[in-house]
Every structure is written in structure tokens, then in C-alpha cells.
Amino acid sequence: MEIINQYGHIFLILACVFGFFMAWGVGANDVANAMGTSVGSRALTIKQAIIIAMIFEFAGAYLAGGEVTATIRKGIISPDVFTDSPELLVYGMLSALLAAGTWLMIASILGWPVSTTHSIVGAIVGFSAVGISADAVAWSKVGSIVASWVVSPVLAGTISFMLFRSVQRLILNTEDPFTNAKRYIPFYMFAVGWMIAMVTLTKGLKHVLKDANISLSFWQDALIAGLAGLVVMGVGIAMLKRIKRDPERERENRFANVERVFAILMVFTACAMAFAHGSNDVANAVGPLAAVVNTVQMGAVTAKASMPSWILLLGGAGIVVGLATYGFKVMATIGRKITELTPSRGFAAELGAASTVVVASGTGLPISTTHTLVGAVLGVGLARGIGALNLRMITTIVASWVVTLPAGAGLAILFFFFFKGVFGW
């Protein structure tokens, strides 16, 4: 307790700096995943993608990032462990933020799309198991997170594979792709509207509705989303009427006009993914930060930590800076290096990823946005045959996923004992 009284202001400054650094890593790595398909398929330029992501990621993080968060993300360790020595939680959360931020920076420089959730989880498991006690960790929770490495990419890949196969059958592999696009794309637009609304209700606005004491079941969410789908479908039909056939474009590429239609769809899916991602993953950076702020102010560890708006502001700003300064590296990996993307393929990948997020929210599956999106892009590539995939790049990505948990853990252990040595003796 004396340590917190003596060094409280230093802990707060360090927590803010490391929290911003971790949010920078989320922006540089994870947000680039969400935007990579749009950029890779040339539906959006890098500049447009960054502007869209800045607006919607920040809105998601600040408006729907959650007023209250559990002190320790995902229930990996119990707050009771720190009752007698709250300063250990402060050292631990500072080291977790610094470790996860460092690993995300290394991965982003190398262009590896890794999971920010797994980075912070690995860091928390590392300092808890080695610095406190192996019994302090809820290993069953860690097991379910490891299982999500397989579940989320396989599920997203399967959905995207089936979606793109349906696009091939109904539109691309027909005598008159443009006419069939105008006929069938309104139904895909309904699916996009429904899915965007579901992602927003189950992920993006979950905390906002909770704070307003509004409780909606999964089926009520689905009904509201259905109405949103009809609205998007109506807007889409009006926009489709304006797209006229350009025979000149079709001479070079018979799908040129069709891809223009899918490019419009991708703008909708990109906005939705950015909002949902900002609201969900900002907690990876601000959760540990809120835990430190709460512990220093209260002088004790509590199960829940309040989330002042300035912390969400700091997290949202960090995400935006990370994306603007270094997001292009991972965007290139997702968008160009796994398989060649066009707007129709990118649309199937993004809708497949969004569908997986909805299924996971409805069933309580722990998933990673990164693994989901990579799986979705793989599914779309497989729909064109295994030759369409860059297998060397896929091997590198899977290896980086496996390394993420131990890398976060190892760095966190080093930093934990460093902080303990500096402030504890």
C-alpha cells in the first residue's frame, strides 16, 4: 500500500504512456486487418481506408467502448489474488501493456497480422503464472482462447467460401454477369445490412445498451437488424439504378461493371467492421489502463473498474495514430499477399468475417478479429482453387499466431520483474 501512495502519480503516467503505446499497436496491426480486404481489392485507396477507419474506429472506441470493464480481461486471473498486495496488479498491468505493445510493434514492422487479444492475454498469463502463482491463472479460459485459433478461421473461411461460390454461380459464371448482378445483388445488400446491424448491436453497442438498462435477446437483435437490412436493400436498389453499363470497360474485363457494384457494397462492410472492431478491441488497451488507474485511486483491487471517458479518448486516439502511421504494412499482407482480391472476393471475405463475429457473439465463442479475417480471405482464395493461395505467406502468418502468446508472456515476465525491482525494494 505504501508503494502505491509513494509512486501513484508515476504509475498513472506510465499507465497512460503504455496504454497509448498498446492502442497504437492495435491501430497498426488489427485495424489494418479490417481494412486490408477493401484496400487489396481496390474498392478503397489506402488514404480512403485510413480516413474511414479513423472515423469509425474512433467512434466505436469512444461511443461504444464500454463504461465498465472487468479489471482483468477475459477472467484469466482472479482479483482476489491481489488483495494483500495491490501493487503487484499495477506492476503486472504495466508490464502486460508494454509487452503486448512491443510484440504488436515487432509484428507490424514485419507485416504479420497477429491477434491483439492474444497478445494481451499472453502477457497477463505470463506475469501471473511466473510472478504470482501458476494456480492464479484460470487455465480453462486460456484453453478456450487457444481453441479459437482453429475455430474462428475455419468458421470464417467456410462462410466466405460458400458466399463466394454463390457469387460465382449466380453472377460471375453466367452468360450476362451485369444483368444478374443487378438482379441478385439487392439480396446480398440485405445480408450486408442485416449483418452490419447485428455486428453493431451485438458488439458495437453492447455496452451502450447495457448502460441504458436496455436488454435485448439475440432474436430481438435479429429482428431490428432485419429492418436495417431492408433499408440498406432499398438504398442499394436506388444506387444500382444509377450504375449504367459501360461496354468499353467490359471489352478489357467482362466483370468490370459487376466489380463496380461490389465496390459500393464493400464501403458499407468496411465501415461496419471498423466500428465493431473499435468498440470491441479498444478494451485490450484501455482495460489494463483502467485497472491501474482504479487501483491507484482506490488503493485496492476491485473486480470492476470504472471507465472514465478520457481513457476511451486516449485509447481511440492511439488506435487512430497507429493506423495512420504504420497500418499500411499489415494492410498489404491481408489485401495482396495471401490471394489476389477483387471487390467481389473482398466483399465475400468481409461479410464472412462479420458473420463469424455475429455467430461468436450469439454463442459466446472467444474469437480473434485477425484470425477471422485471415480465415475469410483464405476461404475466398480456396473457392478459386489452392493454386490461388500464397502458401508460404500463410505458413508465416500461422507461425506468427503460435508465437504471439509465448512472446507476450515472455516479455511481460521480464518487464514485471523489472518494475518489481525498481519500485518494490
PDB file of N, CA, C and O in Angstrom, residues 32-106:
ATOM      1  N   ALA A  32      -5.624  -2.556 -39.439  1.00  0.00           N
ATOM      2  CA  ALA A  32      -5.181  -2.789 -40.805  1.00  0.00           C
ATOM      3  C   ALA A  32      -5.787  -4.078 -41.360  1.00  0.00           C
ATOM      4  O   ALA A  32      -6.065  -4.195 -42.549  1.00  0.00           O
ATOM      5  N   ASN A  33      -6.014  -5.078 -40.460  1.00  0.00           N
ATOM      6  CA  ASN A  33      -6.678  -6.317 -40.896  1.00  0.00           C
ATOM      7  C   ASN A  33      -8.066  -6.013 -41.428  1.00  0.00           C
ATOM      8  O   ASN A  33      -8.477  -6.486 -42.474  1.00  0.00           O
ATOM      9  N   ALA A  34      -8.817  -5.235 -40.652  1.00  0.00           N
ATOM     10  CA  ALA A  34     -10.211  -4.942 -41.003  1.00  0.00           C
ATOM     11  C   ALA A  34     -10.310  -4.167 -42.315  1.00  0.00           C
ATOM     12  O   ALA A  34     -11.298  -4.272 -43.033  1.00  0.00           O
ATOM     13  N   MET A  35      -9.285  -3.382 -42.624  1.00  0.00           N
ATOM     14  CA  MET A  35      -9.324  -2.555 -43.836  1.00  0.00           C
ATOM     15  C   MET A  35      -8.561  -3.181 -45.010  1.00  0.00           C
ATOM     16  O   MET A  35      -8.692  -2.744 -46.133  1.00  0.00           O
ATOM     17  N   GLY A  36      -7.748  -4.209 -44.716  1.00  0.00           N
ATOM     18  CA  GLY A  36      -6.884  -4.787 -45.743  1.00  0.00           C
ATOM     19  C   GLY A  36      -7.629  -5.312 -46.957  1.00  0.00           C
ATOM     20  O   GLY A  36      -7.180  -5.137 -48.095  1.00  0.00           O
ATOM     21  N   THR A  37      -8.787  -5.959 -46.729  1.00  0.00           N
ATOM     22  CA  THR A  37      -9.544  -6.521 -47.862  1.00  0.00           C
ATOM     23  C   THR A  37     -10.059  -5.416 -48.782  1.00  0.00           C
ATOM     24  O   THR A  37     -10.046  -5.553 -49.996  1.00  0.00           O
ATOM     25  N   SER A  38     -10.501  -4.296 -48.195  1.00  0.00           N
ATOM     26  CA  SER A  38     -11.017  -3.175 -49.004  1.00  0.00           C
ATOM     27  C   SER A  38      -9.917  -2.562 -49.857  1.00  0.00           C
ATOM     28  O   SER A  38     -10.133  -2.203 -51.015  1.00  0.00           O
ATOM     29  N   VAL A  39      -8.712  -2.450 -49.268  1.00  0.00           N
ATOM     30  CA  VAL A  39      -7.580  -1.844 -49.996  1.00  0.00           C
ATOM     31  C   VAL A  39      -7.044  -2.823 -51.039  1.00  0.00           C
ATOM     32  O   VAL A  39      -6.797  -2.448 -52.183  1.00  0.00           O
ATOM     33  N   GLY A  40      -6.903  -4.098 -50.636  1.00  0.00           N
ATOM     34  CA  GLY A  40      -6.358  -5.110 -51.540  1.00  0.00           C
ATOM     35  C   GLY A  40      -7.223  -5.323 -52.773  1.00  0.00           C
ATOM     36  O   GLY A  40      -6.716  -5.600 -53.861  1.00  0.00           O
ATOM     37  N   SER A  41      -8.542  -5.169 -52.608  1.00  0.00           N
ATOM     38  CA  SER A  41      -9.452  -5.372 -53.748  1.00  0.00           C
ATOM     39  C   SER A  41      -9.626  -4.090 -54.563  1.00  0.00           C
ATOM     40  O   SER A  41     -10.390  -4.062 -55.524  1.00  0.00           O
ATOM     41  N   ARG A  42      -8.947  -3.030 -54.128  1.00  0.00           N
ATOM     42  CA  ARG A  42      -9.003  -1.714 -54.779  1.00  0.00           C
ATOM     43  C   ARG A  42     -10.392  -1.080 -54.731  1.00  0.00           C
ATOM     44  O   ARG A  42     -10.730  -0.227 -55.540  1.00  0.00           O
ATOM     45  N   ALA A  43     -11.235  -1.525 -53.782  1.00  0.00           N
ATOM     46  CA  ALA A  43     -12.536  -0.866 -53.593  1.00  0.00           C
ATOM     47  C   ALA A  43     -12.298   0.492 -52.940  1.00  0.00           C
ATOM     48  O   ALA A  43     -13.044   1.449 -53.150  1.00  0.00           O
ATOM     49  N   LEU A  44     -11.233   0.575 -52.123  1.00  0.00           N
ATOM     50  CA  LEU A  44     -10.850   1.838 -51.475  1.00  0.00           C
ATOM     51  C   LEU A  44      -9.349   2.033 -51.655  1.00  0.00           C
ATOM     52  O   LEU A  44      -8.599   1.055 -51.708  1.00  0.00           O
ATOM     53  N   THR A  45      -8.919   3.280 -51.741  1.00  0.00           N
ATOM     54  CA  THR A  45      -7.476   3.553 -51.732  1.00  0.00           C
ATOM     55  C   THR A  45      -7.013   3.503 -50.272  1.00  0.00           C
ATOM     56  O   THR A  45      -7.840   3.553 -49.361  1.00  0.00           O
ATOM     57  N   ILE A  46      -5.691   3.413 -50.063  1.00  0.00           N
ATOM     58  CA  ILE A  46      -5.178   3.378 -48.677  1.00  0.00           C
ATOM     59  C   ILE A  46      -5.633   4.625 -47.924  1.00  0.00           C
ATOM     60  O   ILE A  46      -6.038   4.562 -46.766  1.00  0.00           O
ATOM     61  N   LYS A  47      -5.583   5.778 -48.601  1.00  0.00           N
ATOM     62  CA  LYS A  47      -5.971   7.043 -47.969  1.00  0.00           C
ATOM     63  C   LYS A  47      -7.442   7.004 -47.529  1.00  0.00           C
ATOM     64  O   LYS A  47      -7.770   7.355 -46.393  1.00  0.00           O
ATOM     65  N   GLN A  48      -8.333   6.551 -48.441  1.00  0.00           N
ATOM     66  CA  GLN A  48      -9.764   6.468 -48.108  1.00  0.00           C
ATOM     67  C   GLN A  48      -9.999   5.488 -46.957  1.00  0.00           C
ATOM     68  O   GLN A  48     -10.779   5.770 -46.043  1.00  0.00           O
ATOM     69  N   ALA A  49      -9.307   4.334 -46.992  1.00  0.00           N
ATOM     70  CA  ALA A  49      -9.478   3.319 -45.942  1.00  0.00           C
ATOM     71  C   ALA A  49      -9.053   3.873 -44.592  1.00  0.00           C
ATOM     72  O   ALA A  49      -9.728   3.654 -43.579  1.00  0.00           O
ATOM     73  N   ILE A  50      -7.940   4.615 -44.577  1.00  0.00           N
ATOM     74  CA  ILE A  50      -7.448   5.175 -43.310  1.00  0.00           C
ATOM     75  C   ILE A  50      -8.439   6.213 -42.773  1.00  0.00           C
ATOM     76  O   ILE A  50      -8.743   6.233 -41.581  1.00  0.00           O
ATOM     77  N   ILE A  51      -8.995   7.043 -43.660  1.00  0.00           N
ATOM     78  CA  ILE A  51      -9.973   8.059 -43.214  1.00  0.00           C
ATOM     79  C   ILE A  51     -11.228   7.381 -42.653  1.00  0.00           C
ATOM     80  O   ILE A  51     -11.706   7.734 -41.563  1.00  0.00           O
ATOM     81  N   ILE A  52     -11.756   6.370 -43.389  1.00  0.00           N
ATOM     82  CA  ILE A  52     -12.943   5.638 -42.902  1.00  0.00           C
ATOM     83  C   ILE A  52     -12.642   4.979 -41.561  1.00  0.00           C
ATOM     84  O   ILE A  52     -13.420   5.080 -40.609  1.00  0.00           O
ATOM     85  N   ALA A  53     -11.495   4.302 -41.479  1.00  0.00           N
ATOM     86  CA  ALA A  53     -11.142   3.606 -40.240  1.00  0.00           C
ATOM     87  C   ALA A  53     -10.971   4.585 -39.083  1.00  0.00           C
ATOM     88  O   ALA A  53     -11.408   4.316 -37.977  1.00  0.00           O
ATOM     89  N   MET A  54     -10.340   5.725 -39.356  1.00  0.00           N
ATOM     90  CA  MET A  54     -10.154   6.732 -38.300  1.00  0.00           C
ATOM     91  C   MET A  54     -11.505   7.149 -37.717  1.00  0.00           C
ATOM     92  O   MET A  54     -11.695   7.168 -36.497  1.00  0.00           O
ATOM     93  N   ILE A  55     -12.448   7.464 -38.603  1.00  0.00           N
ATOM     94  CA  ILE A  55     -13.761   7.951 -38.144  1.00  0.00           C
ATOM     95  C   ILE A  55     -14.512   6.856 -37.391  1.00  0.00           C
ATOM     96  O   ILE A  55     -14.947   7.044 -36.253  1.00  0.00           O
ATOM     97  N   PHE A  56     -14.639   5.668 -38.021  1.00  0.00           N
ATOM     98  CA  PHE A  56     -15.483   4.622 -37.439  1.00  0.00           C
ATOM     99  C   PHE A  56     -14.816   3.883 -36.283  1.00  0.00           C
ATOM    100  O   PHE A  56     -15.481   3.490 -35.333  1.00  0.00           O
ATOM    101  N   GLU A  57     -13.488   3.673 -36.356  1.00  0.00           N
ATOM    102  CA  GLU A  57     -12.778   3.050 -35.233  1.00  0.00           C
ATOM    103  C   GLU A  57     -12.870   3.955 -34.004  1.00  0.00           C
ATOM    104  O   GLU A  57     -13.142   3.496 -32.905  1.00  0.00           O
ATOM    105  N   PHE A  58     -12.628   5.265 -34.226  1.00  0.00           N
ATOM    106  CA  PHE A  58     -12.668   6.195 -33.097  1.00  0.00           C
ATOM    107  C   PHE A  58     -14.082   6.269 -32.511  1.00  0.00           C
ATOM    108  O   PHE A  58     -14.268   6.247 -31.303  1.00  0.00           O
ATOM    109  N   ALA A  59     -15.084   6.319 -33.410  1.00  0.00           N
ATOM    110  CA  ALA A  59     -16.486   6.366 -32.949  1.00  0.00           C
ATOM    111  C   ALA A  59     -16.815   5.110 -32.151  1.00  0.00           C
ATOM    112  O   ALA A  59     -17.427   5.173 -31.073  1.00  0.00           O
ATOM    113  N   GLY A  60     -16.390   3.948 -32.660  1.00  0.00           N
ATOM    114  CA  GLY A  60     -16.657   2.691 -31.962  1.00  0.00           C
ATOM    115  C   GLY A  60     -15.974   2.651 -30.603  1.00  0.00           C
ATOM    116  O   GLY A  60     -16.577   2.280 -29.597  1.00  0.00           O
ATOM    117  N   ALA A  61     -14.703   3.085 -30.582  1.00  0.00           N
ATOM    118  CA  ALA A  61     -13.932   3.041 -29.330  1.00  0.00           C
ATOM    119  C   ALA A  61     -14.496   4.012 -28.295  1.00  0.00           C
ATOM    120  O   ALA A  61     -14.645   3.675 -27.120  1.00  0.00           O
ATOM    121  N   TYR A  62     -14.830   5.224 -28.739  1.00  0.00           N
ATOM    122  CA  TYR A  62     -15.245   6.260 -27.788  1.00  0.00           C
ATOM    123  C   TYR A  62     -16.716   6.125 -27.384  1.00  0.00           C
ATOM    124  O   TYR A  62     -17.065   6.222 -26.217  1.00  0.00           O
ATOM    125  N   LEU A  63     -17.590   5.864 -28.374  1.00  0.00           N
ATOM    126  CA  LEU A  63     -19.026   5.818 -28.075  1.00  0.00           C
ATOM    127  C   LEU A  63     -19.450   4.488 -27.480  1.00  0.00           C
ATOM    128  O   LEU A  63     -20.360   4.432 -26.653  1.00  0.00           O
ATOM    129  N   ALA A  64     -18.807   3.403 -27.922  1.00  0.00           N
ATOM    130  CA  ALA A  64     -19.292   2.089 -27.510  1.00  0.00           C
ATOM    131  C   ALA A  64     -18.207   1.224 -26.883  1.00  0.00           C
ATOM    132  O   ALA A  64     -18.326   0.016 -26.827  1.00  0.00           O
ATOM    133  N   GLY A  65     -17.137   1.863 -26.395  1.00  0.00           N
ATOM    134  CA  GLY A  65     -16.024   1.093 -25.827  1.00  0.00           C
ATOM    135  C   GLY A  65     -16.290   0.534 -24.449  1.00  0.00           C
ATOM    136  O   GLY A  65     -15.480  -0.211 -23.928  1.00  0.00           O
ATOM    137  N   GLY A  66     -17.416   0.892 -23.848  1.00  0.00           N
ATOM    138  CA  GLY A  66     -17.781   0.306 -22.558  1.00  0.00           C
ATOM    139  C   GLY A  66     -17.485   1.223 -21.391  1.00  0.00           C
ATOM    140  O   GLY A  66     -16.370   1.674 -21.218  1.00  0.00           O
ATOM    141  N   GLU A  67     -18.504   1.499 -20.601  1.00  0.00           N
ATOM    142  CA  GLU A  67     -18.328   2.359 -19.425  1.00  0.00           C
ATOM    143  C   GLU A  67     -17.684   1.595 -18.268  1.00  0.00           C
ATOM    144  O   GLU A  67     -17.016   2.155 -17.441  1.00  0.00           O
ATOM    145  N   VAL A  68     -17.945   0.300 -18.203  1.00  0.00           N
ATOM    146  CA  VAL A  68     -17.399  -0.505 -17.112  1.00  0.00           C
ATOM    147  C   VAL A  68     -16.721  -1.720 -17.719  1.00  0.00           C
ATOM    148  O   VAL A  68     -17.255  -2.346 -18.616  1.00  0.00           O
ATOM    149  N   THR A  69     -15.527  -2.020 -17.229  1.00  0.00           N
ATOM    150  CA  THR A  69     -14.839  -3.204 -17.752  1.00  0.00           C
ATOM    151  C   THR A  69     -14.302  -4.024 -16.590  1.00  0.00           C
ATOM    152  O   THR A  69     -13.976  -3.475 -15.547  1.00  0.00           O
ATOM    153  N   ALA A  70     -14.254  -5.321 -16.743  1.00  0.00           N
ATOM    154  CA  ALA A  70     -13.665  -6.151 -15.689  1.00  0.00           C
ATOM    155  C   ALA A  70     -12.196  -5.769 -15.575  1.00  0.00           C
ATOM    156  O   ALA A  70     -11.542  -5.503 -16.569  1.00  0.00           O
ATOM    157  N   THR A  71     -11.671  -5.735 -14.340  1.00  0.00           N
ATOM    158  CA  THR A  71     -10.278  -5.293 -14.158  1.00  0.00           C
ATOM    159  C   THR A  71      -9.332  -6.168 -14.947  1.00  0.00           C
ATOM    160  O   THR A  71      -8.355  -5.699 -15.491  1.00  0.00           O
ATOM    161  N   ILE A  72      -9.590  -7.458 -14.980  1.00  0.00           N
ATOM    162  CA  ILE A  72      -8.697  -8.357 -15.695  1.00  0.00           C
ATOM    163  C   ILE A  72      -9.473  -8.972 -16.840  1.00  0.00           C
ATOM    164  O   ILE A  72     -10.447  -9.667 -16.635  1.00  0.00           O
ATOM    165  N   ARG A  73      -9.000  -8.658 -18.061  1.00  0.00           N
ATOM    166  CA  ARG A  73      -9.727  -9.079 -19.264  1.00  0.00           C
ATOM    167  C   ARG A  73      -9.939 -10.581 -19.316  1.00  0.00           C
ATOM    168  O   ARG A  73      -9.055 -11.357 -18.965  1.00  0.00           O
ATOM    169  N   LYS A  74     -11.125 -10.982 -19.732  1.00  0.00           N
ATOM    170  CA  LYS A  74     -11.467 -12.375 -20.050  1.00  0.00           C
ATOM    171  C   LYS A  74     -11.471 -13.295 -18.830  1.00  0.00           C
ATOM    172  O   LYS A  74     -11.526 -14.507 -18.971  1.00  0.00           O
ATOM    173  N   GLY A  75     -11.393 -12.720 -17.605  1.00  0.00           N
ATOM    174  CA  GLY A  75     -11.441 -13.548 -16.394  1.00  0.00           C
ATOM    175  C   GLY A  75     -10.297 -14.535 -16.282  1.00  0.00           C
ATOM    176  O   GLY A  75     -10.460 -15.645 -15.777  1.00  0.00           O
ATOM    177  N   ILE A  76      -9.114 -14.131 -16.762  1.00  0.00           N
ATOM    178  CA  ILE A  76      -7.982 -15.074 -16.776  1.00  0.00           C
ATOM    179  C   ILE A  76      -7.397 -15.265 -15.374  1.00  0.00           C
ATOM    180  O   ILE A  76      -6.942 -16.340 -15.022  1.00  0.00           O
ATOM    181  N   ILE A  77      -7.382 -14.162 -14.587  1.00  0.00           N
ATOM    182  CA  ILE A  77      -6.947 -14.313 -13.195  1.00  0.00           C
ATOM    183  C   ILE A  77      -7.956 -13.628 -12.284  1.00  0.00           C
ATOM    184  O   ILE A  77      -8.647 -12.701 -12.700  1.00  0.00           O
ATOM    185  N   SER A  78      -8.020 -14.081 -11.043  1.00  0.00           N
ATOM    186  CA  SER A  78      -8.997 -13.538 -10.100  1.00  0.00           C
ATOM    187  C   SER A  78      -8.416 -12.316  -9.378  1.00  0.00           C
ATOM    188  O   SER A  78      -7.251 -12.335  -8.967  1.00  0.00           O
ATOM    189  N   PRO A  79      -9.225 -11.247  -9.192  1.00  0.00           N
ATOM    190  CA  PRO A  79      -8.735 -10.064  -8.468  1.00  0.00           C
ATOM    191  C   PRO A  79      -8.365 -10.371  -7.017  1.00  0.00           C
ATOM    192  O   PRO A  79      -7.562  -9.675  -6.407  1.00  0.00           O
ATOM    193  N   ASP A  80      -8.940 -11.470  -6.456  1.00  0.00           N
ATOM    194  CA  ASP A  80      -8.675 -11.823  -5.043  1.00  0.00           C
ATOM    195  C   ASP A  80      -7.190 -12.090  -4.782  1.00  0.00           C
ATOM    196  O   ASP A  80      -6.712 -11.919  -3.663  1.00  0.00           O
ATOM    197  N   VAL A  81      -6.484 -12.510  -5.827  1.00  0.00           N
ATOM    198  CA  VAL A  81      -5.051 -12.838  -5.683  1.00  0.00           C
ATOM    199  C   VAL A  81      -4.272 -11.617  -5.199  1.00  0.00           C
ATOM    200  O   VAL A  81      -3.238 -11.747  -4.545  1.00  0.00           O
ATOM    201  N   PHE A  82      -4.780 -10.400  -5.540  1.00  0.00           N
ATOM    202  CA  PHE A  82      -4.009  -9.176  -5.258  1.00  0.00           C
ATOM    203  C   PHE A  82      -4.498  -8.417  -4.014  1.00  0.00           C
ATOM    204  O   PHE A  82      -4.077  -7.302  -3.782  1.00  0.00           O
ATOM    205  N   THR A  83      -5.369  -9.046  -3.214  1.00  0.00           N
ATOM    206  CA  THR A  83      -5.964  -8.339  -2.073  1.00  0.00           C
ATOM    207  C   THR A  83      -4.897  -7.788  -1.122  1.00  0.00           C
ATOM    208  O   THR A  83      -4.954  -6.634  -0.694  1.00  0.00           O
ATOM    209  N   ASP A  84      -3.890  -8.604  -0.801  1.00  0.00           N
ATOM    210  CA  ASP A  84      -2.866  -8.179   0.170  1.00  0.00           C
ATOM    211  C   ASP A  84      -1.795  -7.282  -0.453  1.00  0.00           C
ATOM    212  O   ASP A  84      -1.143  -6.525   0.264  1.00  0.00           O
ATOM    213  N   SER A  85      -1.585  -7.396  -1.741  1.00  0.00           N
ATOM    214  CA  SER A  85      -0.531  -6.585  -2.374  1.00  0.00           C
ATOM    215  C   SER A  85      -1.022  -6.015  -3.703  1.00  0.00           C
ATOM    216  O   SER A  85      -0.670  -6.553  -4.768  1.00  0.00           O
ATOM    217  N   PRO A  86      -1.851  -4.941  -3.651  1.00  0.00           N
ATOM    218  CA  PRO A  86      -2.395  -4.365  -4.893  1.00  0.00           C
ATOM    219  C   PRO A  86      -1.326  -3.849  -5.853  1.00  0.00           C
ATOM    220  O   PRO A  86      -1.555  -3.770  -7.054  1.00  0.00           O
ATOM    221  N   GLU A  87      -0.112  -3.530  -5.301  1.00  0.00           N
ATOM    222  CA  GLU A  87       0.929  -3.009  -6.189  1.00  0.00           C
ATOM    223  C   GLU A  87       1.351  -4.056  -7.236  1.00  0.00           C
ATOM    224  O   GLU A  87       1.788  -3.698  -8.329  1.00  0.00           O
ATOM    225  N   LEU A  88       1.180  -5.358  -6.920  1.00  0.00           N
ATOM    226  CA  LEU A  88       1.542  -6.402  -7.891  1.00  0.00           C
ATOM    227  C   LEU A  88       0.657  -6.324  -9.140  1.00  0.00           C
ATOM    228  O   LEU A  88       1.110  -6.588 -10.246  1.00  0.00           O
ATOM    229  N   LEU A  89      -0.614  -5.968  -8.935  1.00  0.00           N
ATOM    230  CA  LEU A  89      -1.512  -5.813 -10.095  1.00  0.00           C
ATOM    231  C   LEU A  89      -1.041  -4.641 -10.956  1.00  0.00           C
ATOM    232  O   LEU A  89      -1.071  -4.710 -12.194  1.00  0.00           O
ATOM    233  N   VAL A  90      -0.604  -3.553 -10.294  1.00  0.00           N
ATOM    234  CA  VAL A  90      -0.119  -2.379 -11.027  1.00  0.00           C
ATOM    235  C   VAL A  90       1.109  -2.756 -11.861  1.00  0.00           C
ATOM    236  O   VAL A  90       1.165  -2.481 -13.067  1.00  0.00           O
ATOM    237  N   TYR A  91       2.103  -3.428 -11.230  1.00  0.00           N
ATOM    238  CA  TYR A  91       3.288  -3.864 -11.994  1.00  0.00           C
ATOM    239  C   TYR A  91       2.864  -4.765 -13.156  1.00  0.00           C
ATOM    240  O   TYR A  91       3.369  -4.655 -14.268  1.00  0.00           O
ATOM    241  N   GLY A  92       1.951  -5.686 -12.847  1.00  0.00           N
ATOM    242  CA  GLY A  92       1.516  -6.670 -13.839  1.00  0.00           C
ATOM    243  C   GLY A  92       0.855  -6.033 -15.041  1.00  0.00           C
ATOM    244  O   GLY A  92       1.169  -6.365 -16.192  1.00  0.00           O
ATOM    245  N   MET A  93      -0.068  -5.106 -14.782  1.00  0.00           N
ATOM    246  CA  MET A  93      -0.799  -4.476 -15.891  1.00  0.00           C
ATOM    247  C   MET A  93       0.113  -3.539 -16.695  1.00  0.00           C
ATOM    248  O   MET A  93      -0.023  -3.439 -17.917  1.00  0.00           O
ATOM    249  N   LEU A  94       1.038  -2.860 -16.016  1.00  0.00           N
ATOM    250  CA  LEU A  94       2.007  -2.030 -16.750  1.00  0.00           C
ATOM    251  C   LEU A  94       2.872  -2.911 -17.656  1.00  0.00           C
ATOM    252  O   LEU A  94       3.098  -2.589 -18.826  1.00  0.00           O
ATOM    253  N   SER A  95       3.328  -4.042 -17.108  1.00  0.00           N
ATOM    254  CA  SER A  95       4.190  -4.927 -17.907  1.00  0.00           C
ATOM    255  C   SER A  95       3.401  -5.582 -19.042  1.00  0.00           C
ATOM    256  O   SER A  95       3.926  -5.765 -20.135  1.00  0.00           O
ATOM    257  N   ALA A  96       2.099  -5.898 -18.796  1.00  0.00           N
ATOM    258  CA  ALA A  96       1.263  -6.504 -19.849  1.00  0.00           C
ATOM    259  C   ALA A  96       1.073  -5.522 -21.006  1.00  0.00           C
ATOM    260  O   ALA A  96       1.184  -5.902 -22.174  1.00  0.00           O
ATOM    261  N   LEU A  97       0.784  -4.257 -20.686  1.00  0.00           N
ATOM    262  CA  LEU A  97       0.596  -3.240 -21.735  1.00  0.00           C
ATOM    263  C   LEU A  97       1.882  -3.040 -22.542  1.00  0.00           C
ATOM    264  O   LEU A  97       1.857  -2.987 -23.772  1.00  0.00           O
ATOM    265  N   LEU A  98       2.993  -2.936 -21.829  1.00  0.00           N
ATOM    266  CA  LEU A  98       4.278  -2.694 -22.506  1.00  0.00           C
ATOM    267  C   LEU A  98       4.680  -3.914 -23.348  1.00  0.00           C
ATOM    268  O   LEU A  98       5.141  -3.765 -24.491  1.00  0.00           O
ATOM    269  N   ALA A  99       4.463  -5.126 -22.797  1.00  0.00           N
ATOM    270  CA  ALA A  99       4.836  -6.351 -23.512  1.00  0.00           C
ATOM    271  C   ALA A  99       3.984  -6.527 -24.770  1.00  0.00           C
ATOM    272  O   ALA A  99       4.512  -6.790 -25.861  1.00  0.00           O
ATOM    273  N   ALA A 100       2.657  -6.383 -24.623  1.00  0.00           N
ATOM    274  CA  ALA A 100       1.761  -6.568 -25.774  1.00  0.00           C
ATOM    275  C   ALA A 100       2.023  -5.500 -26.837  1.00  0.00           C
ATOM    276  O   ALA A 100       2.059  -5.790 -28.035  1.00  0.00           O
ATOM    277  N   GLY A 101       2.245  -4.256 -26.390  1.00  0.00           N
ATOM    278  CA  GLY A 101       2.545  -3.167 -27.322  1.00  0.00           C
ATOM    279  C   GLY A 101       3.832  -3.414 -28.088  1.00  0.00           C
ATOM    280  O   GLY A 101       3.909  -3.190 -29.306  1.00  0.00           O
ATOM    281  N   THR A 102       4.855  -3.928 -27.373  1.00  0.00           N
ATOM    282  CA  THR A 102       6.150  -4.211 -28.010  1.00  0.00           C
ATOM    283  C   THR A 102       6.010  -5.318 -29.063  1.00  0.00           C
ATOM    284  O   THR A 102       6.523  -5.203 -30.176  1.00  0.00           O
ATOM    285  N   TRP A 103       5.287  -6.404 -28.693  1.00  0.00           N
ATOM    286  CA  TRP A 103       5.104  -7.511 -29.634  1.00  0.00           C
ATOM    287  C   TRP A 103       4.318  -7.041 -30.865  1.00  0.00           C
ATOM    288  O   TRP A 103       4.645  -7.406 -31.994  1.00  0.00           O
ATOM    289  N   LEU A 104       3.278  -6.230 -30.657  1.00  0.00           N
ATOM    290  CA  LEU A 104       2.481  -5.729 -31.789  1.00  0.00           C
ATOM    291  C   LEU A 104       3.321  -4.836 -32.701  1.00  0.00           C
ATOM    292  O   LEU A 104       3.156  -4.848 -33.917  1.00  0.00           O
ATOM    293  N   MET A 105       4.225  -4.065 -32.095  1.00  0.00           N
ATOM    294  CA  MET A 105       5.111  -3.205 -32.895  1.00  0.00           C
ATOM    295  C   MET A 105       6.033  -4.076 -33.768  1.00  0.00           C
ATOM    296  O   MET A 105       6.178  -3.827 -34.968  1.00  0.00           O
ATOM    297  N   ILE A 106       6.621  -5.127 -33.166  1.00  0.00           N
ATOM    298  CA  ILE A 106       7.518  -6.026 -33.922  1.00  0.00           C
ATOM    299  C   ILE A 106       6.736  -6.689 -35.070  1.00  0.00           C
ATOM    300  O   ILE A 106       7.187  -6.712 -36.222  1.00  0.00           O
TER     301      ILE A 106
END
